[in-house]
Structures are given as C-alpha cells and as structure tokens.
Amino acid sequence: MTIRPELIEQLRARRAKLTQNMSEEKLAALHAKGLLSARERLDTLFDDGTFQELGLHAAHNATLFGMNGRELPADGVIAGSGYSGNIQVAAYSQDFSVLAGTLGKMQARKITRIMRHALKIGVPVVAFKDSGGARIQEGVDALSGYGDVFYTNVLLSGVVPQIAVICGPCAGGASYSPALMDFVIMTRHNAHMFLTGPEVIKAVTGRSTTMAEVGGAEMHATVSGNAHFIAEDDQHAISLVKQLLSYLPANNTEDPPHDLAVPIDEMDDPGINDLIPDNAFDPLDMHAVIRHLVDHGELLEVHAGFARNIIVGFARICGVVVGIVANQPMVMAGALDLDAADKAARFVRTCNIFNVPVVTLVDVPGFLPGVEQERGGIIRHGAKMLSAYGSCTTPKITVILRKAYGGSYLAMCSQELGADMVFAWPTAEIAVMGAEAAVRVLYRKELDQAADRQAKAAELAQAYREEFASPYVSASNFYITDVIEPGDTRWMLALALRKTLDKRELRPAKKHGNIPM
Ligand code: HXC
C-alpha cells in the first residue's frame, strides 16, 4: 500500500500554481527597483528550510462584486513562521502582484491568525506591507478585517516585538497597523504610507502635492516621525530587521540577549577627555561619546533622522543590551522640544516593555523656549518623558556630562525619576536654571548699573556655575551617586548595569498609568 501518485502530483500542481504567480521578467523588473517579491522577502528573512506556511490554500470568495471569478493566490498574503538567525519569528508578507496586496476578510484572517500564533508562543512578528489598502470589492468585510488586524496589534503590543517593513504602498487605513507596532522601517524609494493620497487631498483641499511629500520614507523619517528607519531597499530593510531582533527578547517575560560572558574591562579611556570642548558654550558631539562607551562603538540608532537633538538607540555595554537616550548638543544645543520629548518617551517605554536597561547621557540646556513650543503643548509633550521614565522599571543609569538644567534635568532621568545610579563628570553643571538666565533674573539691577554689562554678566554667571551648579553641590546633597572621571564611564556603566540587571520594583496595582498623549 502506498499513497496514489496522482494525489501527490495534484498537491504539487496546486502548490506550484499558488506559489509561482510571477514571470521571471516581472521578477527581474522588481529586482531592478530594489524590490523583492513577497516570497523572496520571507526567504531572505528566514534561515533555509525553516519556514512553515499557514493558509496557502486560503481563498477569497471569487463571486464577489466585480471579481468575475478571478482567483487571488494565497489571498494576497503569505503568512507563517520560521527561524531568523536561530530566533523564532512569525511573519506575513503582502503580495502586491495579487490585486495590489489589498486586504479582504480572508487576508485579515490569515494575518490575525499568525499574529495570535506569535502571541501564544511568545515570538516577534515581522510584517511586510505592500498593499493598496482595503480591497474595495469586499466592502465592509474588508473594513471589518482591518478592525480585526488593529485589535490584534493592540493585543500583542507590550507582549511581543512587532516590526513593520513598508516595501511599497501602505494606503488608507492600512497605515494604522504599522502605527500600532513597535518599529516601522520604510524603504527609501518604493515605500509610501498615507491616509489620504495626493488625489484625494487635491479633491478635498485643492492643494497639489506628491506621494513623496505626504507619504515618502524621507518625510516620515524626518518630519512626521512615523518611520523609525529608512532602508535603501528590501534587502537592507531585512538586514535592519535582523539587527533589531538581535537586541530584543522574544517577548516581555524574557530578558534581551545579553552576553554576560563578556568580561568587564577596567581599561581607562583617556581619549574621551579630548571630546570635551574647553568652552562650555561649544557643543559636544554626543555620537562620539557614545562610540567610546558602547561595545565596538556600535549603536543601532532608532529614529536617527527625526528630532536629531536627541539620540536614541540600542547598543551593548560589556555585553549588556542597553537602550541609550542622549541629548545631542550639536543640534539645537541639545534642547528638548516637542518632537524630542515624543521620541525619547516612546523609546523609554519600548525599553521598559522589553526589559532593556536604559542609559541616559545628559547635556541639556533646557526645554526649548518659544511661542510655537508653548502653543504646541511642550508641557504635555515634556510630561511624556517624566511619565515614561517614572514608569520604567528596568535598570536606569544616568550620566551627566555637562549641562543639566531645570525641568529638562529631571526629564532626563534624574535620581528623583527613579534612576538607580547617577554619575556626573567634573564638567557637569546641575542647576535649577542656566547660569546666564539665573543671573538675568537675580541681578537685574546690578547689571543695569554695571559699566560693562556683558563683563559683569559673565563674571556673575561664572560665580553661579562654581557656587551653585558644580556637581559637588549635588553630590554633597546626595542627589547624585558620584562624580567620576570621564575615562571611567564605560567601566562604571558596565558595573552598574550588571549589578542592577536583576532589579525588581513593586508598583501600585493599576490597569495602566495615564500617559499624557
Ligand atoms: C481593490 C485595488 C485597490 C483597492 C488597487 N487595486 N487598489 N483593488 N481595492 N484598494 C487593484 C487595481 O485596480 C489593479 O487591478 C491592481 O490592484 C493594481 O493596481 P494599479 O493601480 O494598477 O497599480 P499601481 O499603479 O502600482 O498603483 C498602486 C496603488 C493604487 C498606489 C496602490 O492602486 C491606489 O492608489 N489604489 C487605491 C489606494 C486606496 O485608495 N486605498 C484605500 C482603500 S480604502 P487590475 O485589475 O488592473 O489588476 C481603505 C480604508 C480602510 O483602505 C479603512 C480601514 C480603517
């Protein structure tokens, strides 16, 4: 007895029909544009021979309005799970060659099914988005399908990492699913994400615009903040996914992949001293400092093009995975504004969800003063940082390099906001407000009467720095842990991180805090 050969042939024929829906010519045209096919994206993500597909034979109802019996292989989405560099991952990939990868009821069922599978077994989800949005022929079924996808995104949020890769269009309501995920990667030339495209905008508002202006990767990565990374093409996007996964745990009950076998080096790092400008007004390049502090100088920067006055990203310090949050004095003197506050708060919350310790590097003159900032809600936005740091229960280590003034000092994870250790360099200035501003408030009359107003102001500001803003004032009041030599920072951070990795913090039971939105 053996299985009838025609059954095997029938199965193979069905598979071949469902999986090979694109000619070599069309494939070559995709490759020339930096695109991969939907299946190639999954093949590139997963280790050979580890992908198991779910729902290959699932089909939409071919009798739907306007479909004329047309078949849609795999209903325009390939879903399944596999291993990527030995990490188990669930993924789906919308197939633009099948009616523009549009989403109907069956596609939504496949997507939510693989997402719930990821939730059950506790593994990350990677979603390749390449879709014209709701499949119009399916009407409210498509709408309902999107509702199911969004709800499932929310269920998974905070449990397993969710990474969206936008490879082509991501139109209409479809864009809300990436917005509910942890990281969004867009390819530079092919990805477009928008609620309403240029045609609708023209019809409704009369204003002409372009796809790049309202939905391009560059715009989302620098202006709207909807994209965390720009990739040059699909291959690059997948390598970014793999890099991200190398810093994240499979789910919120696990630790990130620390390498605790790495020894803590006690090596002094004198080169770091040379990065500190002589003049307190000259900016320090925080990227250069970070390169000295993290393993191999490697930082996977998140949101690199958005709110560049603050730097956030993942790195390792002597093997321990950390999230870095650092002011960048080279941009807007490192002042915190609306976007910087959103960027930092969101990143700290991401670290907290996935048990990643947070290292905060402070050189901040304050919140950016200005009418637009106040009217834009800097109080509400800045409060997001206080809320995010205050709620974060992973290890939090702060280093104050130079300026740490007023509310921005607290918002950059001071001891009061729950930092487990706060180190300051001898160059630190910690004060209720900047020296120049304080002098203007306190010594208005003296300055008005001074023969040389500028010289008098500089003299008083210097005295203020030495008397009030010196790190030893904070150290003697026990508001910081210690004043350290810059060359010892990496070593001190490594020790502090190892010691706080098993930290446990009890909080009052509640559904969730009310983060200012
Ligand atoms: C059904 C669609 C479709 C859609 C495209 N197609 N979008 N079919 N529903 N939403 C079909 C086209 O008719 C065409 O069919 C095939 O897919 C390829 O599309 P083309 O337009 O030829 O491709 P291209 O020129 O590359 O343009 C791709 C595109 C464009 C940019 C995605 O098609 C487009 O703008 N589509 C509409 C996008 C949109 O408005 N989406 C919002 C839907 S409403 P044939 O038969 O020629 O192969 C929505 C609300 C959901 O999403 C709300 C949820 C909260």
Coordinates of C-alpha atoms in Angstrom, one line a residue, residues 162-443:
Q162 CA 6.1 43.9 16.3
I163 CA 8.2 45.2 13.4
A164 CA 6.6 46.6 10.2
V165 CA 8.5 46.8 6.9
I166 CA 6.9 49.1 4.4
C167 CA 8.1 48.0 1.0
G168 CA 5.5 49.6 -1.3
P169 CA 2.2 51.4 -0.8
C170 CA 0.6 51.3 2.6
A171 CA -2.5 53.2 1.8
G172 CA -5.6 54.3 3.7
G173 CA -6.5 52.7 6.9
A174 CA -3.7 50.1 6.3
S175 CA -1.3 52.6 7.7
Y176 CA -2.7 52.3 11.2
S177 CA -1.4 48.8 11.6
P178 CA 2.3 49.9 11.3
A179 CA 1.5 52.8 13.6
L180 CA 0.4 50.4 16.3
M181 CA 3.6 48.4 16.0
D182 CA 6.9 48.9 17.8
F183 CA 9.2 49.8 14.8
V184 CA 8.5 50.9 11.3
I185 CA 11.1 50.5 8.6
M186 CA 10.4 52.2 5.2
T187 CA 12.4 51.7 2.0
R188 CA 13.7 54.9 0.6
H189 CA 12.4 54.8 -3.0
N190 CA 9.5 52.4 -3.0
A191 CA 7.6 52.8 0.2
H192 CA 4.7 55.2 0.6
M193 CA 2.4 55.4 3.6
F194 CA -0.5 57.7 3.8
L195 CA -4.1 58.0 5.0
T196 CA -5.2 60.1 2.0
G197 CA -3.0 60.3 -1.1
P198 CA -2.4 63.2 -3.4
E199 CA -5.5 62.7 -5.5
V200 CA -7.9 62.8 -2.5
I201 CA -6.0 65.8 -1.0
K202 CA -6.3 67.7 -4.2
A203 CA -10.1 66.9 -4.5
V204 CA -10.8 67.9 -0.9
T205 CA -8.4 70.7 -0.2
G206 CA -7.5 71.9 -3.7
R207 CA -3.8 71.6 -2.9
S208 CA -1.5 69.8 -5.3
T209 CA 1.0 67.5 -3.6
T210 CA 3.2 64.5 -4.3
M211 CA 3.4 61.0 -2.9
A212 CA 6.8 61.8 -1.5
E213 CA 5.6 64.9 0.3
V214 CA 2.7 63.2 2.1
G215 CA 3.9 59.6 2.3
G216 CA 7.6 59.2 1.4
A217 CA 10.1 57.5 3.6
E218 CA 12.3 60.6 4.0
M219 CA 9.2 62.6 5.1
H220 CA 8.1 60.0 7.7
A221 CA 11.6 59.5 9.0
T222 CA 12.4 63.2 9.4
V223 CA 9.1 65.2 9.8
S224 CA 6.2 63.0 10.9
G225 CA 8.2 60.6 13.0
N226 CA 6.1 57.7 11.7
A227 CA 9.1 55.8 10.4
H228 CA 12.0 54.7 12.7
F229 CA 14.4 53.6 10.0
I230 CA 15.0 54.2 6.3
A231 CA 16.3 51.3 4.3
E232 CA 17.9 51.6 0.9
D233 CA 16.0 48.7 -0.5
D234 CA 14.2 45.5 0.6
Q235 CA 17.4 43.6 1.3
H236 CA 18.7 46.4 3.5
A237 CA 15.3 46.5 5.3
I238 CA 15.5 42.8 6.2
S239 CA 19.1 43.3 7.5
L240 CA 17.7 46.1 9.7
V241 CA 15.0 43.7 11.0
K242 CA 17.7 41.2 11.9
Q243 CA 19.8 43.8 13.7
L244 CA 16.7 44.9 15.7
L245 CA 15.9 41.3 16.7
S246 CA 19.5 40.9 17.9
Y247 CA 18.8 43.4 20.7
L248 CA 15.2 42.3 21.7
P249 CA 13.9 39.4 23.7
A250 CA 11.3 37.1 22.1
N251 CA 8.6 38.5 24.5
N252 CA 8.1 40.7 27.5
T253 CA 8.7 37.8 30.0
E254 CA 12.3 37.3 28.8
D255 CA 15.5 39.3 29.1
P256 CA 17.1 40.7 26.0
P257 CA 20.0 38.7 24.6
H258 CA 22.7 39.9 27.0
D259 CA 26.1 38.3 26.6
L260 CA 27.2 38.1 30.3
A261 CA 30.3 36.1 29.3
V262 CA 31.9 39.3 28.1
P263 CA 34.4 40.5 30.8
I264 CA 34.0 44.0 32.3
D265 CA 37.1 45.8 31.1
E266 CA 38.6 48.2 33.6
M267 CA 40.6 50.0 30.9
D268 CA 40.8 53.7 31.4
D269 CA 39.7 55.6 28.3
P270 CA 41.7 58.8 28.1
G271 CA 40.5 59.6 24.5
I272 CA 37.1 60.5 25.9
N273 CA 38.6 63.6 27.6
D274 CA 39.6 65.0 24.3
L275 CA 36.0 65.1 23.2
I276 CA 35.1 67.7 25.8
P277 CA 35.4 71.3 24.4
D278 CA 37.3 73.8 26.6
N279 CA 34.5 76.2 26.3
A280 CA 31.2 75.3 28.0
F281 CA 29.3 77.0 25.1
D282 CA 30.9 74.9 22.4
P283 CA 28.9 71.8 21.6
L284 CA 30.0 68.3 22.5
D285 CA 29.4 65.6 19.8
M286 CA 27.3 63.0 21.7
H287 CA 27.7 60.5 18.9
A288 CA 31.5 60.5 19.5
V289 CA 30.9 60.0 23.3
I290 CA 28.5 57.1 22.6
R291 CA 31.1 55.4 20.4
H292 CA 33.5 55.4 23.3
L293 CA 31.0 53.9 25.8
V294 CA 29.4 51.0 23.8
D295 CA 30.9 47.8 22.6
H296 CA 32.8 48.1 19.3
G297 CA 31.3 51.7 19.0
E298 CA 28.1 50.2 17.6
L299 CA 24.8 51.9 18.1
L300 CA 21.7 50.8 16.3
E301 CA 20.2 54.3 16.1
V302 CA 16.4 54.5 16.2
H303 CA 14.6 57.5 14.7
A304 CA 18.0 58.8 13.5
G305 CA 16.6 61.5 11.2
F306 CA 13.8 62.7 13.5
A307 CA 14.3 65.2 16.3
R308 CA 18.1 64.9 15.9
N309 CA 18.5 67.0 19.1
I310 CA 18.1 63.7 21.0
I311 CA 19.7 60.4 20.2
V312 CA 18.0 57.0 21.0
G313 CA 19.1 53.5 20.0
F314 CA 20.3 50.1 21.1
A315 CA 23.8 49.0 21.9
R316 CA 25.7 46.7 24.3
I317 CA 28.0 47.7 27.1
C318 CA 30.3 44.9 28.1
G319 CA 27.7 42.5 26.7
V320 CA 24.7 44.0 28.4
V321 CA 22.0 45.2 25.9
V322 CA 21.0 48.8 26.7
G323 CA 18.8 51.5 25.3
I324 CA 20.7 54.8 25.0
V325 CA 18.9 58.1 25.4
A326 CA 21.3 61.0 24.9
N327 CA 21.0 64.8 24.2
Q328 CA 22.8 65.9 21.1
P329 CA 24.2 69.4 21.7
M330 CA 25.3 69.6 18.1
V331 CA 21.6 70.1 17.1
M332 CA 19.6 73.0 18.7
A333 CA 22.2 72.9 21.6
G334 CA 20.5 69.6 22.7
A335 CA 17.4 71.5 24.0
L336 CA 14.3 69.3 24.4
D337 CA 11.4 70.2 22.1
L338 CA 8.0 68.7 21.2
D339 CA 9.4 66.0 18.9
A340 CA 12.4 65.2 21.0
A341 CA 10.2 64.6 24.0
D342 CA 7.9 62.3 22.0
K343 CA 10.9 60.4 20.6
A344 CA 12.6 59.9 24.0
A345 CA 9.4 59.0 25.8
R346 CA 8.4 56.4 23.2
F347 CA 11.8 54.8 23.2
V348 CA 12.0 54.6 27.0
R349 CA 8.6 52.9 27.0
T350 CA 9.8 50.4 24.3
C351 CA 12.8 49.6 26.5
N352 CA 10.6 49.1 29.6
I353 CA 8.3 46.7 27.8
F354 CA 11.2 44.5 26.6
N355 CA 13.2 44.6 29.8
V356 CA 16.0 46.7 28.3
P357 CA 18.1 48.8 30.7
V358 CA 18.2 52.5 29.9
V359 CA 21.4 54.5 29.9
T360 CA 20.7 58.2 29.8
L361 CA 23.5 60.7 28.8
V362 CA 22.7 64.3 29.8
D363 CA 23.9 67.5 28.3
V364 CA 20.7 69.6 28.1
P365 CA 20.3 73.3 28.5
G366 CA 16.5 73.1 29.0
F367 CA 13.2 72.8 27.2
L368 CA 13.3 74.9 24.0
P369 CA 11.7 78.3 24.7
G370 CA 9.3 79.6 22.1
V371 CA 5.7 80.5 21.3
E372 CA 5.3 77.5 19.0
Q373 CA 6.6 75.2 21.7
E374 CA 4.2 76.5 24.3
R375 CA 1.3 76.6 22.0
G376 CA 2.3 73.2 20.6
G377 CA 2.0 71.7 24.1
I378 CA 5.5 71.4 25.3
I379 CA 4.1 70.9 28.8
R380 CA 2.1 67.9 27.6
H381 CA 4.9 66.5 25.4
G382 CA 7.6 67.1 28.0
A383 CA 5.4 65.3 30.6
K384 CA 5.6 62.2 28.4
M385 CA 9.3 61.9 29.3
L386 CA 8.5 62.3 33.0
S387 CA 5.8 59.7 32.7
A388 CA 7.9 57.3 30.7
Y389 CA 11.0 57.4 32.9
G390 CA 8.9 57.4 36.1
S391 CA 7.0 54.3 34.9
C392 CA 10.1 52.5 33.6
T393 CA 11.2 49.7 36.0
T394 CA 14.2 48.4 34.1
P395 CA 17.7 49.4 35.3
K396 CA 18.2 53.1 34.7
I397 CA 21.7 54.6 34.9
T398 CA 22.2 58.3 34.2
V399 CA 25.5 60.1 33.4
I400 CA 25.5 63.9 33.5
L401 CA 28.3 65.1 31.2
R402 CA 27.8 68.9 31.1
K403 CA 24.6 70.9 31.4
A404 CA 21.6 69.6 33.3
Y405 CA 19.2 72.4 33.9
G406 CA 15.8 72.7 35.4
G407 CA 12.9 70.5 34.3
S408 CA 15.0 69.1 31.5
Y409 CA 17.4 67.7 34.1
L410 CA 14.5 65.9 35.8
A411 CA 13.1 64.8 32.4
M412 CA 16.5 63.1 31.5
C413 CA 16.1 60.6 34.3
S414 CA 17.4 62.2 37.4
Q415 CA 17.6 60.2 40.7
E416 CA 14.1 61.5 41.6
L417 CA 12.6 60.0 38.5
G418 CA 13.9 56.6 39.5
A419 CA 17.5 56.4 38.2
D420 CA 19.3 53.6 40.1
M421 CA 22.6 55.4 39.8
V422 CA 23.5 58.9 38.6
F423 CA 27.1 59.7 37.7
A424 CA 28.4 63.2 36.9
W425 CA 31.5 64.3 35.2
P426 CA 33.5 67.1 36.8
T427 CA 32.3 69.2 33.9
A428 CA 28.7 68.8 34.9
E429 CA 26.5 71.8 35.7
I430 CA 23.4 70.8 37.6
A431 CA 21.1 73.7 38.5
V432 CA 17.6 74.9 38.6
M433 CA 18.2 77.0 35.5
G434 CA 21.1 78.0 33.3
A435 CA 23.7 80.4 34.7
E436 CA 23.1 83.3 32.2
A437 CA 19.3 83.1 32.7
A438 CA 19.6 82.9 36.5
V439 CA 21.9 85.9 36.6
R440 CA 19.4 87.9 34.5
V441 CA 16.7 87.2 37.0
L442 CA 18.7 87.6 40.2
Y443 CA 20.9 90.5 39.3

